[in-house]
mmCIF file of C-alpha atoms in Angstrom:
data_model
loop_
_atom_site.group_PDB
_atom_site.id
_atom_site.type_symbol
_atom_site.label_atom_id
_atom_site.label_comp_id
_atom_site.label_asym_id
_atom_site.label_seq_id
_atom_site.Cartn_x
_atom_site.Cartn_y
_atom_site.Cartn_z
ATOM 1 C CA UNK A 1 16.396 1.531 12.795
ATOM 2 C CA UNK A 2 13.994 -1.364 13.311
ATOM 3 C CA UNK A 3 11.461 -0.323 10.662
ATOM 4 C CA UNK A 4 14.163 -0.182 8.004
ATOM 5 C CA UNK A 5 15.386 -3.664 8.995
ATOM 6 C CA UNK A 6 11.798 -5.005 9.000
ATOM 7 C CA UNK A 7 11.152 -3.574 5.542
ATOM 8 C CA UNK A 8 14.416 -5.003 4.219
ATOM 9 C CA UNK A 9 13.520 -8.443 5.638
ATOM 10 C CA UNK A 10 10.065 -8.255 4.021
ATOM 11 C CA UNK A 11 11.558 -7.457 0.625
ATOM 12 C CA UNK A 12 14.145 -10.205 0.983
ATOM 13 C CA UNK A 13 11.466 -12.711 1.998
ATOM 14 C CA UNK A 14 9.133 -11.719 -0.842
ATOM 15 C CA UNK A 15 11.687 -11.640 -3.650
ATOM 16 C CA UNK A 16 14.804 -13.562 -2.658
ATOM 17 C CA UNK A 17 14.685 -15.988 0.260
ATOM 18 C CA UNK A 18 11.461 -17.290 1.814
ATOM 19 C CA UNK A 19 13.341 -18.626 4.833
ATOM 20 C CA UNK A 20 13.945 -15.081 6.166
ATOM 21 C CA UNK A 21 11.833 -14.266 9.239
ATOM 22 C CA UNK A 22 9.515 -11.289 8.758
ATOM 23 C CA UNK A 23 7.383 -9.426 11.290
ATOM 24 C CA UNK A 24 3.653 -8.868 10.686
ATOM 25 C CA UNK A 25 3.308 -5.505 8.922
ATOM 26 C CA UNK A 26 6.061 -6.250 6.422
ATOM 27 C CA UNK A 27 5.051 -9.838 5.671
ATOM 28 C CA UNK A 28 4.242 -9.968 1.939
ATOM 29 C CA UNK A 29 0.760 -11.210 1.102
ATOM 30 C CA UNK A 30 -1.172 -12.031 -2.039
ATOM 31 C CA UNK A 31 -4.425 -10.085 -2.248
ATOM 32 C CA UNK A 32 -7.084 -11.859 -4.294
ATOM 33 C CA UNK A 33 -10.310 -9.918 -3.609
ATOM 34 C CA UNK A 34 -11.882 -13.064 -2.154
ATOM 35 C CA UNK A 35 -13.421 -13.711 1.234
ATOM 36 C CA UNK A 36 -14.002 -10.042 2.015
ATOM 37 C CA UNK A 37 -10.283 -9.238 1.827
ATOM 38 C CA UNK A 38 -10.113 -6.674 -0.967
ATOM 39 C CA UNK A 39 -7.335 -4.628 -2.483
ATOM 40 C CA UNK A 40 -9.555 -1.550 -2.091
ATOM 41 C CA UNK A 41 -9.829 -2.154 1.673
ATOM 42 C CA UNK A 42 -6.055 -2.463 2.027
ATOM 43 C CA UNK A 43 -5.461 0.586 -0.142
ATOM 44 C CA UNK A 44 -7.843 2.833 1.790
ATOM 45 C CA UNK A 45 -6.461 1.580 5.129
ATOM 46 C CA UNK A 46 -2.958 2.543 4.027
ATOM 47 C CA UNK A 47 -4.086 5.911 2.684
ATOM 48 C CA UNK A 48 -5.678 6.793 6.032
ATOM 49 C CA UNK A 49 -2.254 6.631 7.693
ATOM 50 C CA UNK A 50 -0.018 8.004 4.926
ATOM 51 C CA UNK A 51 2.068 11.162 4.760
ATOM 52 C CA UNK A 52 2.310 10.921 0.966
ATOM 53 C CA UNK A 53 1.924 8.344 -1.774
ATOM 54 C CA UNK A 54 2.869 7.314 -5.289
ATOM 55 C CA UNK A 55 0.763 4.942 -7.366
ATOM 56 C CA UNK A 56 2.629 3.267 -10.215
ATOM 57 C CA UNK A 57 0.054 1.444 -12.313
ATOM 58 C CA UNK A 58 -0.287 0.168 -15.865
ATOM 59 C CA UNK A 59 -3.749 1.684 -16.317
ATOM 60 C CA UNK A 60 -6.429 3.563 -14.400
ATOM 61 C CA UNK A 61 -10.169 3.153 -14.705
ATOM 62 C CA UNK A 62 -12.771 5.741 -13.884
ATOM 63 C CA UNK A 63 -14.472 3.226 -11.578
ATOM 64 C CA UNK A 64 -11.233 2.660 -9.703
ATOM 65 C CA UNK A 65 -10.798 6.368 -9.081
ATOM 66 C CA UNK A 66 -14.423 6.782 -8.026
ATOM 67 C CA UNK A 67 -13.896 4.107 -5.351
ATOM 68 C CA UNK A 68 -11.133 6.141 -3.688
ATOM 69 C CA UNK A 69 -12.303 9.661 -4.585
ATOM 70 C CA UNK A 70 -13.509 10.586 -1.080
ATOM 71 C CA UNK A 71 -10.332 9.208 0.504
ATOM 72 C CA UNK A 72 -8.185 11.223 -1.920
ATOM 73 C CA UNK A 73 -10.279 14.316 -1.170
ATOM 74 C CA UNK A 74 -9.751 13.816 2.577
ATOM 75 C CA UNK A 75 -5.996 13.592 1.991
ATOM 76 C CA UNK A 76 -6.028 16.779 -0.083
ATOM 77 C CA UNK A 77 -7.901 18.596 2.704
ATOM 78 C CA UNK A 78 -5.104 17.552 5.112
ATOM 79 C CA UNK A 79 -2.439 18.795 2.708
ATOM 80 C CA UNK A 80 -1.230 15.250 1.955
ATOM 81 C CA UNK A 81 -0.008 14.997 -1.594
ATOM 82 C CA UNK A 82 0.427 12.071 -3.897
ATOM 83 C CA UNK A 83 1.093 11.233 -7.489
ATOM 84 C CA UNK A 84 -0.061 8.773 -10.096
ATOM 85 C CA UNK A 85 2.507 7.399 -12.513
#
């Protein structure tokens, strides 16, 4: 399956060997919240196309949840479930 191979290559590139060729979607990237490229934008883009999700985070702020509250509500209305660890 191509997606599985692409994901494997992305992980290998990001953590083991930066000479591995990786296709676009699975190319690791550093998000810095500069130049209009925000983590929030990437997160909401991904949530709009998800079938389920798990967030594993060290801490959660009220402001962070408020930023994605409407997106999470939309997912709940569609029956898409997620969890926060």
